[in-house]
Coordinates of C-alpha atoms in Angstrom, one line a residue:
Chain A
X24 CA 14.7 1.0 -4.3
X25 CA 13.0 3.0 -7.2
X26 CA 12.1 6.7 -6.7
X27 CA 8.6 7.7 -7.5
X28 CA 7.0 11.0 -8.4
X29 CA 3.7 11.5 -8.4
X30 CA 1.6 15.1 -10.1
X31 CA -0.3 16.3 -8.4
X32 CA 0.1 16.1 -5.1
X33 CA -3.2 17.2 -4.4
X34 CA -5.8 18.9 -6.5
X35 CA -9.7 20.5 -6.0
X36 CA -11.6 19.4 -9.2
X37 CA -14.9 20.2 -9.9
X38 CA -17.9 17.5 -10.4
X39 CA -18.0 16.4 -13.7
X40 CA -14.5 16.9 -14.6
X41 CA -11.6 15.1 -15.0
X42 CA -8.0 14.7 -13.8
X43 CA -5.1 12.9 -14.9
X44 CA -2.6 11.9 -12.1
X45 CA 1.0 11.1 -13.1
X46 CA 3.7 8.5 -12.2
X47 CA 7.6 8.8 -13.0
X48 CA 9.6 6.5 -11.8
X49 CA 13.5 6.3 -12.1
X50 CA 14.3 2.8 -13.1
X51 CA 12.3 0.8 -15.1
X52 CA 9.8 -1.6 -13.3
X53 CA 8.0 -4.3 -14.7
X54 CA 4.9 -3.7 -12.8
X55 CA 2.8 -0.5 -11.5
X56 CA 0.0 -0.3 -9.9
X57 CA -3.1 2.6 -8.8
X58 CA -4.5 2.0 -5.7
X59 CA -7.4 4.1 -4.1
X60 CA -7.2 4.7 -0.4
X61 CA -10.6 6.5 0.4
X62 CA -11.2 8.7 3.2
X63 CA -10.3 7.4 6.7
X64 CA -10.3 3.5 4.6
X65 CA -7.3 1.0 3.7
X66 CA -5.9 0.6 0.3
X67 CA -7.9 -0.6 -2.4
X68 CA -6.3 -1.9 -6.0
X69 CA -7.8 -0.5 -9.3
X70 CA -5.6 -1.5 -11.5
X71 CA -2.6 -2.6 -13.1
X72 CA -1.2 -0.8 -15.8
X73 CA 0.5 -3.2 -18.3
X74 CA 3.1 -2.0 -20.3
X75 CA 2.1 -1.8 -24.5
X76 CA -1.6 -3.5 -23.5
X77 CA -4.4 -2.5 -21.5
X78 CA -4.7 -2.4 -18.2
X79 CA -6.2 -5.4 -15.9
X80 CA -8.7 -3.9 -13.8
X81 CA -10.0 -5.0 -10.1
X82 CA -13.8 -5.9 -9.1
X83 CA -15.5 -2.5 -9.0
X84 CA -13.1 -0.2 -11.4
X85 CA -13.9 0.0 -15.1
X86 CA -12.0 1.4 -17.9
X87 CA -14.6 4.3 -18.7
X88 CA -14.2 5.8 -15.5
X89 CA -10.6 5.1 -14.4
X90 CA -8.4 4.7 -18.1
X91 CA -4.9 4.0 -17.4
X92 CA -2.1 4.4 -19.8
X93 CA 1.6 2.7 -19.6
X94 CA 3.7 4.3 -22.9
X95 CA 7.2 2.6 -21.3
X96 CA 8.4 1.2 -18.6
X97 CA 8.9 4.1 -15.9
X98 CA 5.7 5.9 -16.7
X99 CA 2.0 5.6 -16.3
X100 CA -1.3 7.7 -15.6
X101 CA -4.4 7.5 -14.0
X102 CA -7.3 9.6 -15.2
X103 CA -10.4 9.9 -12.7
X104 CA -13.1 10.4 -15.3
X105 CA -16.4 13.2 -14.8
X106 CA -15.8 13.3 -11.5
X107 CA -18.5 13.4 -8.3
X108 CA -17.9 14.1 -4.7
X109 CA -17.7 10.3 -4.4
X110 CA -13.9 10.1 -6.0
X111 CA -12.5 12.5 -3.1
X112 CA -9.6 9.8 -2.6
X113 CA -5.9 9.5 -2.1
X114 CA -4.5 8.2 -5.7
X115 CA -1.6 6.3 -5.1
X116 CA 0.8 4.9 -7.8
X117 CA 3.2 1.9 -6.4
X118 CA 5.5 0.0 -8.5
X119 CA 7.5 -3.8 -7.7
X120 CA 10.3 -3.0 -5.5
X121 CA 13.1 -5.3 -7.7
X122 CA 13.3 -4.1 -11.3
X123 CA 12.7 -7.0 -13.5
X124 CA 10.9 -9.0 -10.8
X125 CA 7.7 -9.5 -9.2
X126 CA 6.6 -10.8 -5.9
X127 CA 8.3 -9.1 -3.1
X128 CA 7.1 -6.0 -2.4
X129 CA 5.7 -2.8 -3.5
X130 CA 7.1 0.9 -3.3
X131 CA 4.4 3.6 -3.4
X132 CA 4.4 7.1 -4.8
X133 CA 3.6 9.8 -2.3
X134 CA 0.0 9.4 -3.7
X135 CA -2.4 12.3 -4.9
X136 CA -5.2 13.9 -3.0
X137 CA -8.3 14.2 -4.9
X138 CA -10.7 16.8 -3.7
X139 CA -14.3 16.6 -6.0
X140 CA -16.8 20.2 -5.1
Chain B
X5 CA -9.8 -14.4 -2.4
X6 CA -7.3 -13.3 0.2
X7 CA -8.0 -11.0 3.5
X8 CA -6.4 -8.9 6.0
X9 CA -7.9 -8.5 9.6
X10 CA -6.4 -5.6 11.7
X11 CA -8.8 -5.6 14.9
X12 CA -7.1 -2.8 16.6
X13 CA -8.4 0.9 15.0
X14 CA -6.2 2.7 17.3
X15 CA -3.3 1.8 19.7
X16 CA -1.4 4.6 21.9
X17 CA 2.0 4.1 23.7
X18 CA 4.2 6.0 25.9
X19 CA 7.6 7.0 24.7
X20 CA 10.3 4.2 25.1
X21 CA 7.6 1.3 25.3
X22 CA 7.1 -1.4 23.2
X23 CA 3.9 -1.8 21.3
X24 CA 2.1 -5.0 19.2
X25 CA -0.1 -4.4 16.3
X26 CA -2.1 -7.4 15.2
X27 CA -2.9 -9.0 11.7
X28 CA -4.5 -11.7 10.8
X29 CA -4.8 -13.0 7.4
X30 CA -7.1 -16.0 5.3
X31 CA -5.5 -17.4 2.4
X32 CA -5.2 -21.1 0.6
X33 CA -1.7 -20.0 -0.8
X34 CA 1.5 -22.1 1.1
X35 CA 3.9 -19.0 -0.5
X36 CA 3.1 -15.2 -0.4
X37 CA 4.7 -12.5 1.3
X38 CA 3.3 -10.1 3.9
X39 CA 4.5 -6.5 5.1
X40 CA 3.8 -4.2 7.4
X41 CA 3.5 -0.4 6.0
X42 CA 3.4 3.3 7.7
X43 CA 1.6 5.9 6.6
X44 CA 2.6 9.3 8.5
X45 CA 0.4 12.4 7.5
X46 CA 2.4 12.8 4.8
X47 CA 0.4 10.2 3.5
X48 CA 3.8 8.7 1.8
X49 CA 3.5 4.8 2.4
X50 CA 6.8 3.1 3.6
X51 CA 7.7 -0.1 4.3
X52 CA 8.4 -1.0 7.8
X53 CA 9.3 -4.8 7.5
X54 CA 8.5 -7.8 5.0
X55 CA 8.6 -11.6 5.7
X56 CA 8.3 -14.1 3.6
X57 CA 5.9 -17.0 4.3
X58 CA 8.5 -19.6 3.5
X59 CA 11.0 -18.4 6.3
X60 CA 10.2 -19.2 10.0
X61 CA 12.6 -16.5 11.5
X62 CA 10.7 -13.7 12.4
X63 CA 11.5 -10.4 10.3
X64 CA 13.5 -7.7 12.1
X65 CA 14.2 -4.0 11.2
X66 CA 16.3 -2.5 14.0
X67 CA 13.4 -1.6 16.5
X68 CA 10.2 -3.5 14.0
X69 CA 10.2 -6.8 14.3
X70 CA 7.5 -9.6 13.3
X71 CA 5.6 -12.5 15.2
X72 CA 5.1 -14.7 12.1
X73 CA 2.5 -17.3 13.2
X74 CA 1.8 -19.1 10.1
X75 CA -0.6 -22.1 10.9
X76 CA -2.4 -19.4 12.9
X77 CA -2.2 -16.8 9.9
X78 CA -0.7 -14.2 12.5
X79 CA 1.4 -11.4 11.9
X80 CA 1.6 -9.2 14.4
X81 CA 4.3 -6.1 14.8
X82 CA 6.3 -5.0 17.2
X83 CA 7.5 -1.7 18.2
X84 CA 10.3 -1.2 20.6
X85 CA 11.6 1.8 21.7
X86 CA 8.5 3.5 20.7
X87 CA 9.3 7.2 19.5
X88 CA 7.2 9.9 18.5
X89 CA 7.7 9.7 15.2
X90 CA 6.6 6.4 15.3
X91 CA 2.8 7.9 15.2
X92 CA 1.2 6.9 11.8
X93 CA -1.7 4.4 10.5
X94 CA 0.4 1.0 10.3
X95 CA -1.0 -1.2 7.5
X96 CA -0.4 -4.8 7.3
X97 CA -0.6 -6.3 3.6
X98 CA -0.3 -9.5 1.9
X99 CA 0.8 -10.5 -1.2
X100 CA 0.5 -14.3 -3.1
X101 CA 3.7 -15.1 -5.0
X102 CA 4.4 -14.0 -8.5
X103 CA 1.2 -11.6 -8.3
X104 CA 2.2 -8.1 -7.2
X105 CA -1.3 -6.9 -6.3
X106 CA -1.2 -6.0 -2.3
X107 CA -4.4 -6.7 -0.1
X108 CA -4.5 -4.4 2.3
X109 CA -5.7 -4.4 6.1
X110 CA -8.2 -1.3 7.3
X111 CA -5.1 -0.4 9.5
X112 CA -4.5 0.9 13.2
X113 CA -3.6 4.2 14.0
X114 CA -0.8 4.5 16.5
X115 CA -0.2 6.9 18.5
X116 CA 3.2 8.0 20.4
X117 CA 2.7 9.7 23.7
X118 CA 5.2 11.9 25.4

Protein backbone atom coordinates (compact mmCIF):
# COMPACT_ATOMS: atom_id res chain seq x y z
CA UNK A 1 0.00 0.00 0.00
CA UNK A 2 1.15 3.59 -0.54
CA UNK A 3 3.32 5.36 2.08
CA UNK A 4 2.13 8.64 3.31
CA UNK A 5 3.93 11.55 4.91
CA UNK A 6 2.35 14.04 6.50
CA UNK A 7 4.20 17.95 7.83
CA UNK A 8 3.66 18.72 10.48
CA UNK A 9 3.03 16.33 12.79
CA UNK A 10 1.78 18.66 15.12
CA UNK A 11 1.92 22.39 15.38
CA UNK A 12 0.71 25.43 18.15
CA UNK A 13 -0.64 28.30 15.78
CA UNK A 14 -1.86 31.35 16.92
CA UNK A 15 -5.55 32.69 16.32
CA UNK A 16 -5.80 34.34 13.19
CA UNK A 17 -3.11 32.64 11.47
CA UNK A 18 -2.67 30.18 9.11
CA UNK A 19 -1.07 26.74 8.49
CA UNK A 20 -0.48 24.70 5.58
CA UNK A 21 -0.39 20.89 6.25
CA UNK A 22 1.44 18.69 3.72
CA UNK A 23 0.88 15.29 2.01
CA UNK A 24 3.53 13.13 0.06
CA UNK A 25 2.77 10.14 -1.02
CA UNK A 26 5.01 7.52 -2.79
CA UNK A 27 3.05 6.23 -5.69
CA UNK A 28 0.70 8.02 -7.47
CA UNK A 29 -2.99 7.81 -6.40
CA UNK A 30 -5.90 8.87 -8.15
CA UNK A 31 -7.73 10.16 -5.20
CA UNK A 32 -6.75 12.11 -1.72
CA UNK A 33 -8.66 13.18 0.65
CA UNK A 34 -8.50 15.70 4.17
CA UNK A 35 -10.46 14.59 6.82
CA UNK A 36 -10.94 16.47 10.17
CA UNK A 37 -11.21 14.29 13.30
CA UNK A 38 -12.01 16.91 16.13
CA UNK A 39 -11.24 16.48 19.62
CA UNK A 40 -12.50 13.19 21.34
CA UNK A 41 -15.04 13.07 17.70
CA UNK A 42 -14.95 10.57 14.57
CA UNK A 43 -13.70 11.45 11.23
CA UNK A 44 -15.26 14.02 9.27
CA UNK A 45 -14.51 14.60 5.24
CA UNK A 46 -13.59 18.14 4.00
CA UNK A 47 -12.59 17.60 1.04
CA UNK A 48 -11.33 16.02 -1.97
CA UNK A 49 -8.52 17.36 -3.68
CA UNK A 50 -8.78 16.79 -7.42
CA UNK A 51 -5.82 16.55 -9.33
CA UNK A 52 -5.38 19.93 -12.08
CA UNK A 53 -9.10 21.27 -10.76
CA UNK A 54 -10.50 22.39 -7.70
CA UNK A 55 -11.32 20.66 -4.93
CA UNK A 56 -14.99 19.15 -4.15
CA UNK A 57 -15.80 20.22 -0.85
CA UNK A 58 -18.22 18.52 1.99
CA UNK A 59 -21.47 20.22 3.72
CA UNK A 60 -19.89 22.61 6.18
CA UNK A 61 -16.14 23.25 4.63
CA UNK A 62 -15.68 26.14 2.22
CA UNK A 63 -12.85 26.98 0.03
CA UNK A 64 -11.99 30.38 1.93
CA UNK A 65 -11.29 28.76 4.95
CA UNK A 66 -9.86 25.30 4.09
CA UNK A 67 -8.11 25.85 0.19
CA UNK A 68 -6.64 22.73 -1.03
CA UNK A 69 -4.16 22.36 -3.71
CA UNK A 70 -3.27 18.99 -5.83
CA UNK A 71 -0.07 20.14 -8.38
CA UNK A 72 0.36 16.13 -9.35
CA UNK A 73 -0.56 13.04 -8.43
CA UNK A 74 1.41 12.17 -5.11
CA UNK A 75 1.03 15.59 -3.52
CA UNK A 76 -1.53 17.87 -1.98
CA UNK A 77 -2.04 20.51 0.92
CA UNK A 78 -4.42 21.67 3.20
CA UNK A 79 -4.22 25.20 4.48
CA UNK A 80 -6.42 25.95 7.81
CA UNK A 81 -7.12 29.59 7.08
CA UNK A 82 -7.04 32.68 10.10
CA UNK A 83 -7.34 30.29 12.54
CA UNK A 84 -9.55 30.28 16.09
CA UNK A 85 -9.47 28.01 18.91
CA UNK A 86 -12.28 26.23 17.19
CA UNK A 87 -9.90 24.43 14.37
CA UNK A 88 -7.82 22.63 17.28
CA UNK A 89 -8.18 19.25 15.13
CA UNK A 90 -6.28 16.24 13.98
CA UNK A 91 -5.73 16.96 9.97
CA UNK A 92 -5.54 13.84 8.41
CA UNK A 93 -4.62 13.27 4.66
CA UNK A 94 -5.78 9.57 3.25
CA UNK A 95 -5.38 8.56 -0.23
CA UNK A 96 -7.34 5.22 -2.28
CA UNK A 97 -5.48 2.21 -1.34
CA UNK A 98 -5.06 0.72 -5.23
CA UNK A 99 -3.30 3.21 -7.47
CA UNK A 100 -5.44 3.92 -10.45
CA UNK A 101 -8.57 2.75 -8.66
CA UNK A 102 -11.22 3.81 -6.44
CA UNK A 103 -13.61 2.13 -4.22
CA UNK A 104 -11.87 -0.15 -1.80
CA UNK A 105 -10.40 1.48 0.76
CA UNK A 106 -8.50 4.35 2.08
CA UNK A 107 -4.85 4.62 3.65
CA UNK A 108 -4.44 7.54 5.98
CA UNK A 109 -1.38 9.76 6.71
CA UNK A 110 -0.34 9.83 10.37
CA UNK A 111 -2.51 13.09 10.44
CA UNK A 112 -1.50 16.58 11.91
CA UNK A 113 -2.33 17.98 15.24
CA UNK A 114 -3.54 21.37 15.17
CA UNK A 115 -3.20 23.36 18.30
CA UNK A 116 -5.06 27.24 17.87
CA UNK A 117 -4.02 29.69 21.35
CA UNK B 1 -27.04 10.16 2.93
CA UNK B 2 -25.23 7.15 4.54
CA UNK B 3 -24.53 6.58 8.48
CA UNK B 4 -22.60 4.75 10.90
CA UNK B 5 -23.95 3.76 14.46
CA UNK B 6 -21.23 2.53 16.96
CA UNK B 7 -23.40 2.31 20.32
CA UNK B 8 -20.55 1.11 22.43
CA UNK B 9 -18.10 4.37 23.62
CA UNK B 10 -15.93 2.09 25.44
CA UNK B 11 -15.34 -1.71 25.75
CA UNK B 12 -12.52 -3.21 28.12
CA UNK B 13 -11.28 -6.89 27.96
CA UNK B 14 -8.98 -9.08 29.74
CA UNK B 15 -5.89 -10.41 28.06
CA UNK B 16 -6.51 -13.54 25.85
CA UNK B 17 -10.46 -12.92 25.59
CA UNK B 18 -12.33 -12.30 22.73
CA UNK B 19 -14.20 -9.07 22.35
CA UNK B 20 -17.19 -7.73 19.75
CA UNK B 21 -17.48 -4.21 18.73
CA UNK B 22 -20.83 -3.24 17.06
CA UNK B 23 -21.71 -1.23 13.88
CA UNK B 24 -24.61 -0.57 12.45
CA UNK B 25 -25.07 1.23 9.27
CA UNK B 26 -28.22 2.93 7.01
CA UNK B 27 -27.77 3.05 3.41
CA UNK B 28 -30.08 2.50 0.03
CA UNK B 29 -26.77 1.31 -1.80
CA UNK B 30 -26.92 -2.82 -2.62
CA UNK B 31 -22.72 -2.40 -3.25
CA UNK B 32 -20.33 -0.41 -0.93
CA UNK B 33 -17.66 -1.54 1.15
CA UNK B 34 -17.18 -1.23 4.96
CA UNK B 35 -13.93 -1.42 7.31
CA UNK B 36 -13.11 -1.46 10.43
CA UNK B 37 -10.01 1.06 11.48
CA UNK B 38 -7.60 1.46 14.67
CA UNK B 39 -6.44 4.34 15.88
CA UNK B 40 -3.65 3.77 18.66
CA UNK B 41 -2.40 7.13 20.45
CA UNK B 42 -0.29 7.48 17.77
CA UNK B 43 -3.25 8.75 16.16
CA UNK B 44 -1.95 6.79 12.80
CA UNK B 45 -5.28 5.16 11.34
CA UNK B 46 -4.84 1.49 10.16
CA UNK B 47 -6.88 -0.80 8.67
CA UNK B 48 -8.01 -3.73 10.66
CA UNK B 49 -10.27 -5.65 8.13
CA UNK B 50 -12.54 -4.69 5.02
CA UNK B 51 -15.54 -6.65 3.51
CA UNK B 52 -17.22 -6.07 0.75
CA UNK B 53 -21.03 -5.88 0.70
CA UNK B 54 -21.30 -8.24 -2.30
CA UNK B 55 -19.43 -11.25 -0.49
CA UNK B 56 -21.34 -13.24 2.26
CA UNK B 57 -18.15 -14.76 3.87
CA UNK B 58 -17.36 -12.94 6.81
CA UNK B 59 -13.91 -10.97 6.59
CA UNK B 60 -10.99 -12.45 8.57
CA UNK B 61 -7.51 -10.99 9.51
CA UNK B 62 -5.66 -13.60 11.61
CA UNK B 63 -7.31 -12.74 15.13
CA UNK B 64 -10.10 -9.73 13.47
CA UNK B 65 -12.77 -11.10 11.96
CA UNK B 66 -16.29 -9.69 10.79
CA UNK B 67 -20.10 -10.64 11.48
CA UNK B 68 -21.38 -9.23 8.17
CA UNK B 69 -25.23 -9.05 8.67
CA UNK B 70 -26.34 -7.28 5.64
CA UNK B 71 -30.26 -7.30 5.61
CA UNK B 72 -29.71 -6.21 9.19
CA UNK B 73 -26.93 -3.56 8.21
CA UNK B 74 -24.60 -5.19 10.92
CA UNK B 75 -21.07 -5.24 11.15
CA UNK B 76 -19.74 -6.07 14.07
CA UNK B 77 -15.85 -7.05 14.96
CA UNK B 78 -14.30 -9.48 16.59
CA UNK B 79 -11.27 -9.63 18.64
CA UNK B 80 -9.68 -12.82 19.65
CA UNK B 81 -6.86 -13.35 21.53
CA UNK B 82 -7.17 -9.92 22.78
CA UNK B 83 -3.65 -8.36 23.51
CA UNK B 84 -2.56 -5.25 24.99
CA UNK B 85 -1.70 -3.69 22.07
CA UNK B 86 -4.89 -4.19 20.90
CA UNK B 87 -6.00 -0.94 23.07
CA UNK B 88 -7.05 1.85 20.59
CA UNK B 89 -10.39 3.72 19.41
CA UNK B 90 -11.78 1.16 16.69
CA UNK B 91 -13.68 2.98 14.01
CA UNK B 92 -16.01 1.28 11.74
CA UNK B 93 -16.57 3.14 8.18
CA UNK B 94 -18.42 2.73 5.14
CA UNK B 95 -17.89 3.51 1.79
CA UNK B 96 -20.62 3.32 -1.50
CA UNK B 97 -18.91 2.02 -4.63
CA UNK B 98 -16.84 3.98 -7.02
CA UNK B 99 -16.98 6.97 -4.38
CA UNK B 100 -13.94 6.97 -2.09
CA UNK B 101 -15.34 9.38 0.54
CA UNK B 102 -15.33 7.22 4.02
CA UNK B 103 -18.32 7.83 6.54
CA UNK B 104 -17.14 7.32 9.63
CA UNK B 105 -18.62 5.87 13.05
CA UNK B 106 -18.08 8.11 16.48
CA UNK B 107 -15.97 4.91 17.46
CA UNK B 108 -15.41 2.76 20.75
CA UNK B 109 -12.46 2.92 22.72
CA UNK B 110 -11.07 -0.48 23.71
CA UNK B 111 -9.34 -1.21 26.27
CA UNK B 112 -6.86 -4.29 27.00
CA UNK B 113 -6.55 -5.27 30.53
CA UNK B 114 -3.72 -7.19 32.01
Amino acid sequence: SAVISQKPSRDICQRGTSLTIQCQVDSQVTMMFWYRQQPGQSLTLIATANQGSEATYESGFVIDKFPISRPNLTFSTLTVSNMSPEDSSIYLCSVDSIPGQGGYGVNFGQGTRLTVV
Amino acid sequence: AQTVTQSQPEMSVQEAETVTLSCTYDTSENNYYLFWYKQPPSRQMILVIRQEAYKQQNATENRFSVNFQKAAKSFSLKISDSQLGDTAMYFCAFMKLNNNDMRFGAGTRLTVKP
